[in-house]
CSV table of C-alpha atoms and ligand atoms in Angstrom, one decimal:
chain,number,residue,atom,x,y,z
A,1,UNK,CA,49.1,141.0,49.0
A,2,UNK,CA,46.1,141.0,51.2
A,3,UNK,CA,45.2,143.1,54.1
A,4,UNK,CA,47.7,145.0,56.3
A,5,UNK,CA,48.3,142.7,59.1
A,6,UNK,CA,52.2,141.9,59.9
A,7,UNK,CA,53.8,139.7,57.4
A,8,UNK,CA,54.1,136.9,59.5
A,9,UNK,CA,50.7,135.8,62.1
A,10,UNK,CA,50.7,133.1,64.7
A,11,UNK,CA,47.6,133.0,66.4
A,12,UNK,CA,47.0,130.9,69.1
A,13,UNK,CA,48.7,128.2,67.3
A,14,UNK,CA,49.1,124.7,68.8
A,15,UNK,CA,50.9,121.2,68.1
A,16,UNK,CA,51.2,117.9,69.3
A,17,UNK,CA,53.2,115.0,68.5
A,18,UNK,CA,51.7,112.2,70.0
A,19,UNK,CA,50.2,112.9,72.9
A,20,UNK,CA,53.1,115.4,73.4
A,21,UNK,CA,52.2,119.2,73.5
A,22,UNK,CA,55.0,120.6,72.1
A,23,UNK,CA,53.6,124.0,70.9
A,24,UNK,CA,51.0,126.0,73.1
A,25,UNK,CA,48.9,128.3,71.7
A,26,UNK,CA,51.9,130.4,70.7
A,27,UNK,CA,51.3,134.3,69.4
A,28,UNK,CA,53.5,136.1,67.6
A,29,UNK,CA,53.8,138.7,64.2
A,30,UNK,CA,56.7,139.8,62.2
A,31,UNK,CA,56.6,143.2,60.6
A,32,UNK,CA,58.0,143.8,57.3
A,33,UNK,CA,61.7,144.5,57.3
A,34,UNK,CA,61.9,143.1,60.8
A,35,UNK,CA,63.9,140.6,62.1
A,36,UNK,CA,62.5,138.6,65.3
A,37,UNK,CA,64.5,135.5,67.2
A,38,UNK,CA,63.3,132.6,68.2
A,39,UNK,CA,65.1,131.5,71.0
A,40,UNK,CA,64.9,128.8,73.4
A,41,UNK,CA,66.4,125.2,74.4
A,42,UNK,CA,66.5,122.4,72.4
A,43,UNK,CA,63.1,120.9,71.9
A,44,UNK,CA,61.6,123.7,73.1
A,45,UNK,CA,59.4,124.3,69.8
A,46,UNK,CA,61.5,126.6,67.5
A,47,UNK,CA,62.0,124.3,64.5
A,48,UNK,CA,58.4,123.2,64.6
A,49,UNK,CA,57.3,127.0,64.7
A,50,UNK,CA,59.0,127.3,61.9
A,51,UNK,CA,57.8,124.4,59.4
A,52,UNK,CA,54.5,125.2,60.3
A,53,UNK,CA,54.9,128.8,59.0
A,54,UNK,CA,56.7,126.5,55.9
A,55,UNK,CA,53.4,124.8,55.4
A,56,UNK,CA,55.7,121.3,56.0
A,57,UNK,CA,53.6,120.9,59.4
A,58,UNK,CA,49.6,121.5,60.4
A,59,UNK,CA,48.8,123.4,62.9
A,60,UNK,CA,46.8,121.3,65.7
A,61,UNK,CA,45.4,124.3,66.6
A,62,UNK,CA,45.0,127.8,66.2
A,63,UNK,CA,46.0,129.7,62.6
A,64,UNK,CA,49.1,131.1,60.8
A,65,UNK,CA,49.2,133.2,58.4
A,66,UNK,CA,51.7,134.8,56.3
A,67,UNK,CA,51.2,138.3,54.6
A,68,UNK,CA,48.0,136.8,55.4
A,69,UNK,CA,47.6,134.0,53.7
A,70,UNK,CA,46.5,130.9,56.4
A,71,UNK,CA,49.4,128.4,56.0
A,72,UNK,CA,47.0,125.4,56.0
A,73,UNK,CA,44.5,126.2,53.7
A,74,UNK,CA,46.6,128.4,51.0
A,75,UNK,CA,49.7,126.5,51.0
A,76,UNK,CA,50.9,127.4,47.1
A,77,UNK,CA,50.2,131.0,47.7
A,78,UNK,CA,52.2,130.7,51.3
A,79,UNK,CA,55.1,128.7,49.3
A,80,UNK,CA,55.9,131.4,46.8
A,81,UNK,CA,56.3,134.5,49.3
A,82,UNK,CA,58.6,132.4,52.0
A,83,UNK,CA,62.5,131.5,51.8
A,84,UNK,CA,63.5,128.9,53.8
A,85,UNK,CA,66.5,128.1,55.5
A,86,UNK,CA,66.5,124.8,56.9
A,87,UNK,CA,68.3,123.1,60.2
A,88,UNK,CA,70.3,121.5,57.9
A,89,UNK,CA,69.5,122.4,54.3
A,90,UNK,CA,70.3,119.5,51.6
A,91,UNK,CA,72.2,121.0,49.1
A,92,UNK,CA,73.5,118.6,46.1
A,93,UNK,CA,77.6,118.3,47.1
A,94,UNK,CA,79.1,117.2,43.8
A,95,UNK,CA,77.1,120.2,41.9
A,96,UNK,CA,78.2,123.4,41.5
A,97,UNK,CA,77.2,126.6,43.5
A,98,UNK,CA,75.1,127.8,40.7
A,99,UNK,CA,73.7,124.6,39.7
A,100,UNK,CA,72.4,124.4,43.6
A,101,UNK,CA,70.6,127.5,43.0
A,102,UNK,CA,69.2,127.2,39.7
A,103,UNK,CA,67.2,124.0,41.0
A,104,UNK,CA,65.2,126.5,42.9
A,105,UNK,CA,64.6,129.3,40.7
A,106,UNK,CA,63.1,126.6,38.6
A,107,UNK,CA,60.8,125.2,41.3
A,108,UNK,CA,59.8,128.5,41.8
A,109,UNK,CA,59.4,128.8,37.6
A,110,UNK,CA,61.2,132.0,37.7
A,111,UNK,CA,60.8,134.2,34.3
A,112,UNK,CA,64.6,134.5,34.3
A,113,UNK,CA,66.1,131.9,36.2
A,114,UNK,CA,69.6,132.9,35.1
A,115,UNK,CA,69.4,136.5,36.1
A,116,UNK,CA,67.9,135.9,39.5
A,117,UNK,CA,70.5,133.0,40.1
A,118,UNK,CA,73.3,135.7,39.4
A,119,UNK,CA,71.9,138.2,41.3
A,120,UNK,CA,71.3,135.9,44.5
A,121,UNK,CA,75.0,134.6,44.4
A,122,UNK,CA,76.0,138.4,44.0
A,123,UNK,CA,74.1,139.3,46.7
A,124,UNK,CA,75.8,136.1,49.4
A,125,UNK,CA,79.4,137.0,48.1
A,126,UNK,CA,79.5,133.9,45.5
A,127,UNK,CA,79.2,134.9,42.2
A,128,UNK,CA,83.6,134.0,41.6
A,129,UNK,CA,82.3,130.8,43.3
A,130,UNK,CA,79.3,129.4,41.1
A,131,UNK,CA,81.2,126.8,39.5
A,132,UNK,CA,82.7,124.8,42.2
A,133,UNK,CA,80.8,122.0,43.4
A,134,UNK,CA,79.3,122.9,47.0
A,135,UNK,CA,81.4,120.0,48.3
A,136,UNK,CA,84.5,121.9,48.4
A,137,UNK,CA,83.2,124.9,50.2
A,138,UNK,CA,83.7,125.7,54.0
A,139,UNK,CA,80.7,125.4,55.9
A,140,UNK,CA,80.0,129.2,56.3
A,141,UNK,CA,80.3,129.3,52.2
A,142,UNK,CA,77.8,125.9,52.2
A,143,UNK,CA,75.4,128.0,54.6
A,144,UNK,CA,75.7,131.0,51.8
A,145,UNK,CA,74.7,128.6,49.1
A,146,UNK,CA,71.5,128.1,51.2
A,147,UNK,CA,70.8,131.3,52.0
A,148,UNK,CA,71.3,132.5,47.9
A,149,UNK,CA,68.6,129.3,47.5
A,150,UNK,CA,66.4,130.7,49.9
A,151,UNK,CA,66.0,134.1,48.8
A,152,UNK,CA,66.6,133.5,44.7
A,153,UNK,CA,62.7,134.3,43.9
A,154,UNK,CA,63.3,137.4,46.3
A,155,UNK,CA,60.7,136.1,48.7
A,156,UNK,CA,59.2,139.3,51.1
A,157,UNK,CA,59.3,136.8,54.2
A,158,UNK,CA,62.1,134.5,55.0
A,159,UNK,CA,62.7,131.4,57.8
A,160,UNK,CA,65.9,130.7,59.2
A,161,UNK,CA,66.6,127.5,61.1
A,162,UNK,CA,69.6,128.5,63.1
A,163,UNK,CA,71.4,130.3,59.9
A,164,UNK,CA,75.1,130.6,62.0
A,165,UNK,CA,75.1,127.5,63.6
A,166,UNK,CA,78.8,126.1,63.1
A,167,UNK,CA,79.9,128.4,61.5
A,168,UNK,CA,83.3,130.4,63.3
A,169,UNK,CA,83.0,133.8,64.3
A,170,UNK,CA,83.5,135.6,61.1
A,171,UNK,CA,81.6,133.4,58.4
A,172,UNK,CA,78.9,134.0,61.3
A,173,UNK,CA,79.3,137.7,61.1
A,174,UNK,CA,79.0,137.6,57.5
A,175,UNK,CA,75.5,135.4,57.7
A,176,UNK,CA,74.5,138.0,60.2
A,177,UNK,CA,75.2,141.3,57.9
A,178,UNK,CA,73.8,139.3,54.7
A,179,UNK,CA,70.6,138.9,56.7
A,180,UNK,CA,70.8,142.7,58.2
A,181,UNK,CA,70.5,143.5,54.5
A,182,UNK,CA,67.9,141.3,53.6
A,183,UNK,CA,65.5,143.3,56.3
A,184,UNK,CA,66.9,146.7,55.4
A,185,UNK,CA,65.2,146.0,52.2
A,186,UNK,CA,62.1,144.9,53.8
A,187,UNK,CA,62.1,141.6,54.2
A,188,UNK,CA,60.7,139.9,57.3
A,189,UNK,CA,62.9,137.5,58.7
A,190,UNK,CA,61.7,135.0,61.8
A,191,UNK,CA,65.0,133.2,62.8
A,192,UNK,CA,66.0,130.5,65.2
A,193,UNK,CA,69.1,130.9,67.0
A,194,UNK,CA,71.2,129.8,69.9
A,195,UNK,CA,73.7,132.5,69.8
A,196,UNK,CA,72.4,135.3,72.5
A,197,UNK,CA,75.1,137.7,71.9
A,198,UNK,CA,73.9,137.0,67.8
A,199,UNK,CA,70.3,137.8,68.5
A,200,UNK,CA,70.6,140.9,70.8
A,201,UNK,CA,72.7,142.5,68.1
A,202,UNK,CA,70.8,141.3,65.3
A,203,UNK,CA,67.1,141.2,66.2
A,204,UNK,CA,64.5,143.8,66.4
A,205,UNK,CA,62.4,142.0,68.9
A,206,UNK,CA,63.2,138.5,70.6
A,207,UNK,CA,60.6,135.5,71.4
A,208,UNK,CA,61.8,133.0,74.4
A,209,UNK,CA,60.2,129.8,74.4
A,210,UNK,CA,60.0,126.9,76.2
A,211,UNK,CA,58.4,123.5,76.1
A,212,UNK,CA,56.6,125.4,73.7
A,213,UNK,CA,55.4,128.0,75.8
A,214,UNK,CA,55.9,131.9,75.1
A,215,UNK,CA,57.9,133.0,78.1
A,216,UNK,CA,59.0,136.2,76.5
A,217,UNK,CA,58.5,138.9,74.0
A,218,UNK,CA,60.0,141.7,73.4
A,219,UNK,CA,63.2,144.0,72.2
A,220,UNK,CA,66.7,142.6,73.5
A,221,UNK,CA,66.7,145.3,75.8
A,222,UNK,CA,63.2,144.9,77.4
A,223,UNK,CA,63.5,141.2,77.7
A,224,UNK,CA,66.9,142.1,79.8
A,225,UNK,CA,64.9,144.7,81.5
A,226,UNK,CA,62.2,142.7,82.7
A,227,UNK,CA,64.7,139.6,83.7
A,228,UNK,CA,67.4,141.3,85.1
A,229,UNK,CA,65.9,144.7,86.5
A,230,UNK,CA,66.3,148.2,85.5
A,231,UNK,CA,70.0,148.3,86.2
A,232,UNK,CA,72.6,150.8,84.6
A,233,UNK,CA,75.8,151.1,85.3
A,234,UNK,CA,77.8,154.5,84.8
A,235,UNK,CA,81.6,155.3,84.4
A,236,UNK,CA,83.0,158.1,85.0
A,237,UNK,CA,86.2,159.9,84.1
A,238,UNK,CA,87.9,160.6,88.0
A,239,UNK,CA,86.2,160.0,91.2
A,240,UNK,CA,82.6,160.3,92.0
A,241,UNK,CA,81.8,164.0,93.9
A,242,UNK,CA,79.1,165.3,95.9
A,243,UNK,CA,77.3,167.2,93.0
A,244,UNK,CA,77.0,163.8,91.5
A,245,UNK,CA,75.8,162.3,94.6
A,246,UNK,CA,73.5,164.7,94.7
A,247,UNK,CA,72.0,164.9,91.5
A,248,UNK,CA,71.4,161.0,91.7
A,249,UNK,CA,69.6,161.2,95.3
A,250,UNK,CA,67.7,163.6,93.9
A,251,UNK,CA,66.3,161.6,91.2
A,252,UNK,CA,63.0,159.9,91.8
A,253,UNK,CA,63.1,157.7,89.4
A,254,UNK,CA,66.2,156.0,91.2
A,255,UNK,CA,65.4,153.2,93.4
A,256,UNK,CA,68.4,151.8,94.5
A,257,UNK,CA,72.7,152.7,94.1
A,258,UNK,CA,75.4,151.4,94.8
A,259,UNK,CA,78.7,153.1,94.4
A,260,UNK,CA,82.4,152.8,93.5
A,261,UNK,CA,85.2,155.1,93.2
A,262,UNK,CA,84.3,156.1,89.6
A,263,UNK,CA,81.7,154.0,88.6
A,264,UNK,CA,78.1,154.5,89.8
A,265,UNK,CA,75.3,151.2,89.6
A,266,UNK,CA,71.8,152.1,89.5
A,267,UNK,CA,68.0,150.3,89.5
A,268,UNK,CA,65.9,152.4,87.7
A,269,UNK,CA,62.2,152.7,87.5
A,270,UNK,CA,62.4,152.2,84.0
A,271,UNK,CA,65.9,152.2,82.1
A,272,UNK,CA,64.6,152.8,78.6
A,273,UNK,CA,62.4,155.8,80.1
A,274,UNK,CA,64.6,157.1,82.8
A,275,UNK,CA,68.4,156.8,81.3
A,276,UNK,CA,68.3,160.0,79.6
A,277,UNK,CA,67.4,162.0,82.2
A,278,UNK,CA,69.7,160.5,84.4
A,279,UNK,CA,72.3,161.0,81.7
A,280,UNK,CA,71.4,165.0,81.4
A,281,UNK,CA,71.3,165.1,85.1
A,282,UNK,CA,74.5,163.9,86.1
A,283,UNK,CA,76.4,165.7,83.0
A,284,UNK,CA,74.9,169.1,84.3
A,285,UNK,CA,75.9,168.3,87.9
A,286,UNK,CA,79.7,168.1,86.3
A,287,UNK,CA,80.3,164.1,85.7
A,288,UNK,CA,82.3,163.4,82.9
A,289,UNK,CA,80.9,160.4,81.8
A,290,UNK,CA,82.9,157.6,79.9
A,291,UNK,CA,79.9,155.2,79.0
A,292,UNK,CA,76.6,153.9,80.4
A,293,UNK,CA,75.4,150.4,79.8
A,294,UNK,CA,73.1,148.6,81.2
A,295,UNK,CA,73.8,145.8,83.3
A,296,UNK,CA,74.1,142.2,82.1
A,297,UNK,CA,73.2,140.7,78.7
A,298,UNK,CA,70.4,139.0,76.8
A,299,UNK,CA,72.7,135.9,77.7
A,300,UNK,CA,72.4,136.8,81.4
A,301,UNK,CA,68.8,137.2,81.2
A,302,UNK,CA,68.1,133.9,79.1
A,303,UNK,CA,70.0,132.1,81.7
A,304,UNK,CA,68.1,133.8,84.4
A,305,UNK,CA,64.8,132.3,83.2
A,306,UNK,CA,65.9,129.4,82.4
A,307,UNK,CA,66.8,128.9,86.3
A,308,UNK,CA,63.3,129.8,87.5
A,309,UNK,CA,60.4,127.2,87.7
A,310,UNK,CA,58.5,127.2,84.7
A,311,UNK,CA,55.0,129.1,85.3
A,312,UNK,CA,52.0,126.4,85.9
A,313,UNK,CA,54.5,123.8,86.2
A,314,UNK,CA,54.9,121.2,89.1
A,315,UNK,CA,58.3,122.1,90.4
A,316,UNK,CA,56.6,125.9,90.4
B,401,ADP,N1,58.4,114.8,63.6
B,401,ADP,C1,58.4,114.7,65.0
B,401,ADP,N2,57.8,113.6,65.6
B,401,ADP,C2,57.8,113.6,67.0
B,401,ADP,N3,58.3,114.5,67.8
B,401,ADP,C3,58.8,115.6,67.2
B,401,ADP,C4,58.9,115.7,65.8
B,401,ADP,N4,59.5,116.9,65.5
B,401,ADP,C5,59.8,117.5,66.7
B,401,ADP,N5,59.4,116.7,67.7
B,401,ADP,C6,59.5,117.0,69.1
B,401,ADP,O1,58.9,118.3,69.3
B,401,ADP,C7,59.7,119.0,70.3
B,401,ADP,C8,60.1,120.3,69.7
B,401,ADP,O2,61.0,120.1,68.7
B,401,ADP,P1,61.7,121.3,67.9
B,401,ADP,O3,60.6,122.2,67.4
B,401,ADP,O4,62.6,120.6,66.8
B,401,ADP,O5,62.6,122.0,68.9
B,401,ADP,P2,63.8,123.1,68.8
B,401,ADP,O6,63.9,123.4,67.3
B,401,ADP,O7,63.4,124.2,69.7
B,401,ADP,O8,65.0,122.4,69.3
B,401,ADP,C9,60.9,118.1,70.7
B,401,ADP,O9,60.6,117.5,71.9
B,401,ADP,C10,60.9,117.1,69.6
B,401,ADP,O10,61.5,115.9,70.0
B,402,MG,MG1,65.5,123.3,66.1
């Protein structure tokens, strides 16, 4: 491994089809055993951000590098450190689980194709599995075969194309533990994904694109932030009093409230800075607080931009 810059670079990096722009000089890094979402409408550049960190596509423009190897130029060395999950990965049907696998660990020439094929279906919840052929699976247990195929030669960085997509609520909760995992152990995962509620739980840091442009970057929580304002909303156990009252007037960093018998809704200066202290201010004034959240979801948010003019557009 060279260097010590993130394990996955985009810098500046470009791509048309045609005439078509349809990734602008996008920016980005993954850390080690971090897991960042790409999110974003259809078309809006997620898939092809992907192959071209996959060496399947050339950069137009700018450079991508992963644990710094340049994806255009050192392709082979790129190829063995990445797992790839496809948008819809081709597995062989009428061969087994195992047999699906173990065409990979060979590609990848692994010293012990057996062992790693054992340990990847152990790992994805297969191993009783490996001897049915991948036809009869569900789709969640199809999307498990990939995943084992994708990470077999234990690659440090991995690429999801929309891992849960179709797939019900709990083979989708499964996907989203296996690849918790997978970055507890250091692995850095870039992932496409439609499901908001998905990547606010899931992801470390969250990139919204669209029509190939960066819009955001950022953690859940300050993309919501920046999108939806510094809003928090407090419960409290019985009514609101005046030492409460108090104790939030008396906070600068409050800019606005509104009130409701036992629920308090404030704009902040800055949530992730200014929530404790409103926390230890009210609980010393006497409030007997039942939660605080802050207002609206990454879902909320998305849709938010995705209702405003796009910057340096026409309609802007
Ligand atoms: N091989 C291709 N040839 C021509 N246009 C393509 C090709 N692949 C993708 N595109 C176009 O590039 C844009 C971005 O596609 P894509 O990266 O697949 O978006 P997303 O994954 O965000 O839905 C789309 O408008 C798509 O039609
Ligand atoms: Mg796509």
């Amino acid at each position: 491994m060279r260097g010590a810059e993130p394990a996955i670079v985009c810098d500046a990096v470009s791509r048309c089809f045609g005439e078509r722009l349809v990734l602008s000089s996008l920016t980005l890094a993954v850390e080690r055993g971090e897991i960042l979402g790409l999110l974003g409408p259809n078309g809006s550049g997620k898939t092809t951000t992907l192959r071209i960190l996959a060496t399947l596509l050339q950069p137009h423009g700018g450079s991508a590098r992963v644990l710094s190897y340049d994806v255009a130029s050192e392709t082979m060395e790129v190829r063995r450190r990445i797992g790839v999950m496809p948008e819809r990965p081709s597995l062989y049907e009428r061969q087994t689980v195992e047999a699906n696998v173990r065409l990979w660990a060979d590609v990848h020439g692994l010293a012990d194709p057996g062992e790693a094929v054992g340990r990847a279906l152990q790992f994805v919840g297969l191993e009783d599995r490996r001897r049915e052929p991948v036809g009869s699976l569900s789709k969640g247990l199809k999307q498990r075969v990939a995943l084992a195929r994708a990470i077999v030669h234990r690659p440090p960085v991995l690429l999801l194309d929309e891992p849960s997509s179709g797939l019900d609520p709990l083979a989708a909760a499964a996907m989203e533990n296996l690849i918790r995992g997978l970055a507890g152990e250091g692995t850095a995962v870039l992932l496409n994904t439609h499901r908001l509620a998905e990547a606010e739980r899931l992801c470390d840091r969250v990139a919204i694109l669209r029509e190939g442009r960066l819009l955001h970057l950022g953690t859940p929580r300050q993309v919501r932030a920046a999108l939806l304002g510094h809003i928090v909303e407090v419960e409290l156990a019985g009514a609101v009093d005046l030492p409460v009252r108090r104790a939030i007037e008396s906070f600068p960093a409050v800019r606005e409230t509104c009130w409701a018998p036992s629920a308090i809704r404030v704009r902040l200066t800055d949530s992730e800075r200014d929530t404790p202290e409103l926390v230890a201010r009210l609980v010393s004034a006497g409030a007997r607080i039942i939660a605080v959240r802050p207002a609206g979801d990454l879902e909320r948010a998305y849709l938010e931009l995705m209702s405003q003019p796009l910057p340096g557009s026409l309609a802007a």
